[in-house]
Amino acid sequence: MKQIFLASTLFELVCLAAGIDGGDYDRPAAPALMGTDGFAPEDTPAPTERILLVSNNAVVMELSESFVDSPGAASLIARFDRVVNLNEALAPLHVHPSSWRPDHTDLPVVESYLRGRWGLDDTDEIELVIESPQVNPAIALGRVFSRATIRVHADGLMSFGPTRNQIPLTNGQRMSVLHYLPLVPGISPKLLREFGIVHRPLGVESFTGVVRELGEHSAEALEDELGGVLSAAPSSNRPWALVVGQYLSALGLITSEEETQLHIDMIESAAARGMEVVVFKPHPAAPPSQTGPLFEAAQRLGITLQLFDLPVMAEVIIDRLAPDLIVGGFSTALMTARQIYQVPALAVGTDLLLEAIAPYQNSNRIPLTIISEICDGSAPDKTDAHPQLGRLLAAVTYCMAPTLSHDLRDAATDFLTEVFGVSTGRGESADRFSRYFKRRRLTALALPGSTSKAFAPKRMIKRSGTLVIKAVARKQQRIMKRIQQR
């Protein structure tokens, strides 16, 4: 068997390398729906070759560099037997990997083409290890290699939310294991739960070991870029913050002006917490942004601002240079900093972003909800408990994907009843939790907090179709009464 690992970011490559180091991919997996618990039989031969499939999914590919060229990436790539490039394979079709949707009738031809290009025999068994399974190119790869078993490696915090898009049944039935980084204490992923996929956390020590290895290869770049601005910090105890940007305007979620103002707000929030030096790191997939206003804001606040746009992971900076604070919107780096490296993390602009992301079932909603609740800038504590977070995520998950998460309706109804105080007036939790829900969405799902005055009792909507069945029964009763009265 040969394993093909799909990756489009350096973070994903780090997680794959951590999984390989931890032995997570040594034993082939088997479809979870077969009751295998994700494991293939013990006598199944071990994988004979590991192939890294690189994909550049950036919105503006011409302005982004491939993560394989990042400092230290070669060390991680050495864990694979060879590397192939999906963009190069799709170039003759003039199609972006995210837009790749081969016709059903073309699948055998495409498989033959890719096997030939990637040096795979027709008889080679394949195991796909994909990211973002609900979108292309992951869906397309599953369709093309229709006999391959499928694993999923999680893309940050999105694994804690539901499957947004419908996955072909033939893909879902072959899925086995979801490998994820345990960033949210006490919370299990909900991605692909409709297929019974087995959730297995990555070893944190394996992850930090890979980040440390990456940092050793990035040490010179970090020293050249940040050495001067941070060299005085240890001797004078000048506190500094790492601000991580995102590419929200490029995705059409907010305007470029709003994004610039959001970054200014992050710098101001860092200064308000006593930071004297701010290192601003744009998202690696983001197009060039307007930085002039950021330096103007730093000058106005009397702090030092350093722009860091080298292809180095935020986790590497955190691991090697230990900032006093990390600030961002809803980047996964905030949770890795807080949960793994015990660095205070502060989320800024979450109210704006909760309103901006659309539609409601946007996959970014769960990461944004988690970070908004947890990353308040406080000192991390490994014993931190967030008793309401699980209930909140269950309610948001149901509202995002009611069909796939129908078993969470009762939990969502109970939570929203408390939040919106349906029977007793406005609840005490409304100010805190109501921002995570949209009134129109609640109305469409007949949930507490909807704009409709009439609310169907929970017992009447436990099962799909109950209201319709009762309405038909009442109509039949009325007809029978009229017949008897004649």
XYZ file of C-alpha atoms in Angstrom:
486
model
C 0.000 0.000 0.000
C 1.122 3.535 -0.811
C 0.003 6.549 1.231
C -0.661 9.910 -0.432
C -0.639 12.833 2.029
C -2.387 15.984 0.775
C -1.143 19.243 2.307
C -1.591 22.897 1.361
C -0.027 24.750 4.323
C 3.086 24.538 6.453
C 0.909 23.966 9.535
C -0.565 20.866 7.901
C 2.915 19.619 7.016
C 3.965 20.042 10.652
C 0.945 18.055 11.860
C 1.622 15.309 9.303
C 5.261 15.115 10.375
C 4.161 14.948 14.023
C 1.781 12.095 13.179
C 4.520 10.208 11.351
C 6.924 10.690 14.264
C 4.253 9.456 16.667
C 3.627 6.327 14.586
C 0.036 7.300 13.762
C 0.407 6.304 10.109
C 2.459 3.123 10.540
C -0.576 0.862 10.558
C -3.057 1.117 7.674
C -6.561 2.195 8.576
C -9.915 0.730 7.592
C -13.346 2.328 7.062
C -14.935 3.109 10.420
C -18.432 2.218 9.202
C -17.297 -1.412 9.050
C -16.899 -1.445 12.835
C -13.109 -1.563 12.614
C -12.468 1.287 15.078
C -10.387 2.682 12.246
C -7.780 -0.090 12.288
C -6.970 -2.481 9.473
C -6.347 -6.126 10.468
C -3.046 -6.638 12.283
C -1.692 -8.807 9.495
C -2.171 -6.007 6.932
C 1.209 -5.088 5.390
C 2.685 -1.749 6.453
C 2.732 1.111 3.902
C 5.539 0.735 1.398
C 5.780 4.378 0.315
C 4.748 7.777 1.637
C 4.070 10.427 -0.979
C 3.537 14.102 -0.122
C 1.015 15.734 -2.458
C 1.513 19.504 -2.370
C -1.361 21.816 -3.291
C -1.370 25.611 -3.406
C -4.944 26.675 -2.631
C -4.280 30.389 -2.113
C -6.853 32.753 -3.588
C -4.092 34.636 -5.400
C -1.536 31.913 -6.119
C 0.795 34.239 -8.016
C 1.343 36.325 -4.866
C 1.928 33.420 -2.482
C 4.943 31.172 -2.085
C 4.680 27.434 -1.701
C 5.173 26.230 1.869
C 7.735 23.691 0.651
C 10.141 26.610 0.198
C 9.770 27.759 3.805
C 12.855 27.615 6.070
C 13.156 24.132 7.526
C 10.421 22.607 5.358
C 12.963 20.360 3.645
C 13.699 18.688 6.978
C 10.027 17.777 7.408
C 9.612 16.720 3.786
C 12.462 14.230 4.302
C 9.986 12.068 6.214
C 8.298 11.289 2.886
C 9.732 9.123 0.133
C 8.945 11.704 -2.539
C 6.929 14.823 -3.348
C 4.423 15.436 -6.159
C 2.619 18.654 -7.027
C -1.132 18.815 -7.637
C -1.027 22.269 -9.241
C 1.439 21.038 -11.854
C -0.731 18.001 -12.571
C -3.798 20.214 -13.079
C -1.977 22.877 -15.106
C -2.986 21.414 -18.494
C -6.619 21.738 -17.406
C -6.178 25.410 -16.399
C -8.051 24.756 -13.170
C -7.440 25.851 -9.578
C -7.254 22.936 -7.103
C -10.236 24.340 -5.194
C -12.282 24.409 -8.431
C -11.297 20.961 -9.633
C -14.475 18.941 -10.258
C -13.829 16.182 -12.776
C -16.915 14.781 -14.520
C -18.028 11.352 -13.372
C -17.431 9.858 -16.808
C -13.856 11.209 -16.820
C -12.807 9.697 -13.481
C -11.148 6.535 -14.888
C -9.183 8.614 -17.388
C -8.097 11.106 -14.697
C -7.036 8.291 -12.376
C -4.972 6.702 -15.117
C -3.400 10.077 -15.903
C -2.495 10.807 -12.268
C -1.193 7.302 -11.616
C 1.067 7.595 -14.636
C 2.250 11.089 -13.702
C 2.905 10.166 -10.078
C 4.550 6.818 -10.742
C 1.770 4.608 -9.396
C 1.048 1.209 -10.896
C -2.517 0.247 -11.720
C -2.296 -2.484 -9.091
C -0.974 -0.243 -6.287
C -3.382 0.054 -3.356
C -3.756 3.653 -2.214
C -4.540 5.237 1.134
C -5.427 8.931 0.910
C -4.630 11.195 3.852
C -6.493 14.401 3.043
C -7.243 17.776 4.604
C -10.476 19.783 4.349
C -12.496 16.722 3.252
C -15.683 18.710 2.539
C -14.199 20.761 -0.316
C -12.055 20.252 -3.385
C -9.414 19.124 -4.102
C -9.963 16.569 -1.304
C -13.390 15.530 -2.615
C -12.064 15.231 -6.162
C -9.134 13.069 -5.073
C -11.504 10.737 -3.234
C -13.675 10.437 -6.325
C -10.733 9.847 -8.655
C -9.102 7.193 -6.442
C -12.404 5.441 -5.864
C -10.904 2.300 -4.347
C -8.643 4.099 -1.841
C -9.294 4.166 1.879
C -9.414 7.707 3.256
C -8.026 9.291 6.394
C -8.349 12.949 7.363
C -5.808 15.161 9.062
C -7.434 18.150 10.706
C -6.922 21.745 9.637
C -6.694 23.569 12.956
C -9.909 24.310 14.815
C -12.304 23.570 11.956
C -12.344 19.919 12.980
C -14.397 20.895 16.045
C -17.265 21.995 13.808
C -19.679 20.022 11.641
C -19.152 18.952 8.056
C -20.304 21.979 6.112
C -20.765 20.613 2.608
C -22.279 17.338 1.502
C -19.597 14.739 0.919
C -20.168 12.057 -1.715
C -21.404 8.940 0.028
C -18.764 6.858 -1.707
C -16.102 9.062 -0.104
C -17.651 9.044 3.358
C -18.072 5.288 3.462
C -14.316 4.843 3.002
C -13.257 7.218 5.778
C -11.496 5.783 8.782
C -9.669 8.136 11.137
C -9.528 11.871 11.848
C -6.144 12.935 13.239
C -6.402 16.262 15.065
C -4.429 18.501 17.397
C -6.129 18.570 20.834
C -6.406 22.334 21.271
C -9.736 22.546 23.119
C -9.750 20.794 26.517
C -12.679 18.443 27.020
C -14.101 18.957 23.506
C -14.124 16.286 20.794
C -14.235 17.063 17.058
C -17.573 16.926 15.264
C -16.236 16.852 11.733
C -17.447 13.765 9.831
C -19.256 12.321 12.832
C -22.094 11.353 10.476
C -19.761 8.719 9.014
C -18.711 7.372 12.394
C -15.107 8.456 11.789
C -12.706 7.672 14.643
C -11.118 10.720 16.297
C -7.482 10.334 17.347
C -5.517 13.225 18.867
C -1.953 13.909 17.826
C 0.690 13.666 20.511
C 1.461 17.177 21.777
C 5.086 16.236 22.381
C 5.420 15.079 18.776
C 3.944 18.388 17.596
C 6.230 20.551 19.730
C 9.209 18.432 18.682
C 8.507 19.106 15.007
C 7.987 22.825 15.675
C 11.309 22.894 17.535
C 13.006 21.139 14.631
C 11.515 23.664 12.238
C 12.720 26.477 14.484
C 16.285 25.248 14.386
C 16.300 25.657 10.630
C 14.599 29.058 10.920
C 16.907 30.431 13.635
C 19.022 32.489 11.244
C 15.979 34.006 9.536
C 14.426 34.854 12.911
C 17.644 36.466 14.137
C 18.074 38.531 10.982
C 14.463 39.721 11.027
C 13.699 40.099 14.742
C 17.063 40.053 16.477
C 17.500 43.812 16.414
C 14.045 44.776 17.631
C 13.908 42.112 20.341
C 17.540 42.015 21.427
C 16.944 44.694 24.046
C 13.811 43.057 25.400
C 15.380 40.520 27.807
C 17.801 43.022 29.333
C 15.287 45.816 29.773
C 12.237 43.625 30.331
C 10.406 45.260 27.453
C 7.238 43.180 26.993
C 6.346 42.303 23.416
C 3.379 40.864 21.566
C 2.980 38.829 18.412
C 0.033 39.967 16.276
C -1.122 37.452 13.663
C -3.125 38.690 10.694
C -5.579 36.807 8.503
C -6.744 37.144 4.906
C -10.368 38.009 5.557
C -10.718 40.739 2.936
C -9.323 38.454 0.215
C -12.073 35.981 1.100
C -14.711 38.712 0.849
C -15.683 38.511 4.533
C -14.778 42.134 5.292
C -13.453 45.058 3.267
C -9.765 45.868 3.053
C -10.434 49.051 5.054
C -12.128 47.036 7.794
C -9.240 44.582 7.811
C -6.702 47.377 8.178
C -8.724 48.865 11.037
C -8.944 45.415 12.647
C -5.154 45.137 12.591
C -4.897 48.610 14.107
C -7.294 47.520 16.860
C -5.034 44.539 17.556
C -2.007 46.788 17.906
C -3.944 49.140 20.176
C -5.111 46.214 22.317
C -1.522 45.021 22.702
C -0.399 48.514 23.717
C -3.269 48.772 26.198
C -1.928 45.659 27.920
C 1.487 47.196 28.370
C 3.282 45.805 25.327
C 6.142 48.015 24.176
C 7.078 46.014 21.081
C 4.651 44.510 18.571
C 5.653 42.047 15.854
C 2.998 41.887 13.124
C 2.906 38.677 11.082
C 0.565 38.659 8.039
C -1.170 35.421 7.069
C 1.041 33.434 4.651
C -1.771 33.174 2.080
C -2.784 36.830 2.308
C -2.034 39.256 -0.526
C 0.101 42.317 0.294
C -1.727 44.527 2.765
C -1.633 48.190 3.626
C 0.932 48.617 6.406
C 1.320 52.401 6.497
C -1.612 52.922 8.911
C -0.189 50.243 11.203
C 3.102 52.086 11.613
C 1.219 55.341 12.109
C -0.797 53.738 14.893
C 2.365 52.370 16.530
C 3.997 55.799 16.408
C 0.901 57.380 17.923
C 0.907 54.786 20.719
C 4.630 55.162 21.373
C 5.496 51.509 20.719
C 7.848 49.727 18.320
C 6.255 47.877 15.399
C 8.133 45.261 13.395
C 6.629 43.707 10.261
C 7.503 39.999 9.917
C 6.474 38.543 6.566
C 8.905 35.647 6.202
C 7.401 32.161 5.644
C 7.890 31.078 9.260
C 5.056 29.617 11.320
C 3.732 31.663 14.210
C 4.256 28.592 16.430
C 7.973 28.665 15.619
C 8.199 32.280 16.755
C 6.290 31.426 19.929
C 8.444 28.383 20.659
C 11.798 30.113 20.155
C 11.128 33.672 21.285
C 8.315 33.286 23.870
C 6.221 36.465 23.408
C 4.394 37.911 26.393
C 1.129 38.016 24.454
C -0.316 36.871 21.139
C -3.139 38.841 19.518
C -5.317 37.908 16.542
C -8.799 37.422 15.135
C -9.494 33.693 15.169
C -6.207 32.196 13.989
C -5.445 28.688 15.233
C -2.132 30.110 16.439
C -3.985 31.750 19.340
C -5.085 28.357 20.645
C -1.734 26.647 20.077
C -0.055 29.519 21.926
C -2.440 29.312 24.874
C -3.017 25.579 25.134
C 0.399 24.192 24.157
C 2.878 26.986 24.942
C 1.026 28.627 27.856
C 1.217 32.099 26.293
C -1.697 34.508 26.965
C -3.835 34.911 23.852
C -6.192 37.783 23.082
C -8.888 37.711 20.400
C -9.807 41.098 18.912
C -12.727 41.997 16.647
C -14.717 38.828 17.235
C -18.059 40.659 17.394
C -17.402 42.210 13.963
C -16.335 38.871 12.523
C -19.291 36.970 13.980
C -21.550 39.332 12.061
C -19.400 39.351 8.942
C -18.872 35.695 8.154
C -21.601 34.312 5.948
C -23.480 32.156 5.432
C -24.170 31.059 8.988
C -22.752 27.594 8.230
C -19.377 29.077 7.232
C -16.671 26.703 8.496
C -14.873 29.571 10.241
C -17.762 30.017 12.691
C -16.683 27.262 15.083
C -13.021 28.413 15.307
C -14.257 31.960 15.838
C -16.663 30.823 18.563
C -13.984 28.828 20.397
C -11.404 31.590 20.308
C -13.912 34.296 21.215
C -14.854 32.350 24.342
C -11.396 31.255 25.481
C -8.823 33.787 24.260
C -9.465 36.719 26.568
C -5.829 37.623 27.213
C -5.734 36.001 30.641
C -2.856 33.881 31.869
C -3.363 30.269 30.734
C -4.036 27.600 33.308
C -3.943 23.899 32.434
C -6.803 23.378 34.860
C -8.999 25.890 33.043
C -12.561 24.666 32.744
C -15.098 25.984 30.266
C -18.299 24.195 31.279
C -20.512 26.204 28.948
C -18.282 25.879 25.893
C -19.379 22.343 25.066
C -23.053 23.324 25.256
C -22.435 26.442 23.177
C -20.593 24.500 20.477
C -23.355 21.891 20.365
C -25.954 24.625 19.806
C -23.896 26.405 17.148
C -23.146 23.075 15.459
C -26.843 22.227 15.257
C -27.682 25.657 13.841
C -24.939 25.274 11.240
C -25.858 21.755 10.143
C -29.280 20.722 11.498
C -29.628 17.766 9.146
C -26.293 16.173 9.997
C -26.555 17.115 13.690
C -30.235 16.343 14.329
C -29.316 14.490 17.536
C -28.104 17.790 19.022
C -31.472 19.549 18.700
C -32.590 18.905 22.261
C -29.263 20.129 23.642
C -29.443 23.229 21.433
C -33.026 23.939 22.494
C -32.190 23.655 26.200
C -29.155 25.931 25.846
C -30.975 28.559 23.788
C -33.905 28.532 26.206
C -31.497 29.576 28.951
C -29.771 32.145 26.736
C -32.881 33.912 25.490
C -35.113 33.284 28.523
C -38.084 32.144 26.478
C -40.383 31.608 29.450
C -38.964 34.081 31.958
C -37.859 37.024 29.874
C -34.329 37.891 28.747
C -31.864 35.418 30.219
C -28.756 36.426 32.132
C -26.579 34.696 29.522
C -28.088 36.590 26.587
C -25.472 39.339 26.448
C -22.668 36.795 26.406
C -24.002 34.065 24.133
C -26.640 35.635 21.874
C -23.970 37.088 19.558
C -23.173 33.567 18.355
C -26.635 33.117 16.848
C -28.620 34.834 14.104
C -32.330 35.506 14.679
C -33.241 34.531 11.139
C -31.421 31.239 11.536
C -33.177 30.500 14.824
C -36.524 31.381 13.244
C -35.932 29.083 10.293
C -35.173 26.238 12.702
C -38.030 27.097 15.123
C -35.614 27.478 18.029
C -35.771 29.684 21.137
C -34.688 33.232 20.347
C -36.482 33.281 17.007
C -38.443 36.309 15.821
C -41.625 34.229 15.638
C -44.064 34.743 18.519
C -45.290 31.174 18.404
C -42.809 28.529 19.389
C -43.524 24.843 18.957
C -42.964 22.783 22.110
C -39.887 20.595 22.061
C -41.921 17.407 22.269
C -43.639 18.274 18.967
C -40.419 18.600 16.993
C -38.297 15.811 18.306
C -38.552 13.895 15.091
C -38.526 15.121 11.548
C -42.036 15.216 10.171
C -43.898 15.059 13.504
C -45.700 18.356 12.923
C -46.825 17.293 9.470
C -48.130 13.951 10.739
C -50.108 15.625 13.522
C -51.549 18.206 11.134
C -52.743 15.434 8.810
C -54.253 13.555 11.753
C -56.167 16.650 12.912
C -57.509 17.225 9.400
C -58.707 13.630 9.210
C -60.482 14.016 12.549
C -62.292 17.151 11.341
C -63.440 15.350 8.171
C -64.756 12.399 10.210
C -66.722 14.743 12.501
C -68.347 16.461 9.528
C -69.337 13.094 8.055
C -70.860 11.966 11.373
C -72.812 15.232 11.729
C -74.506 14.770 8.346
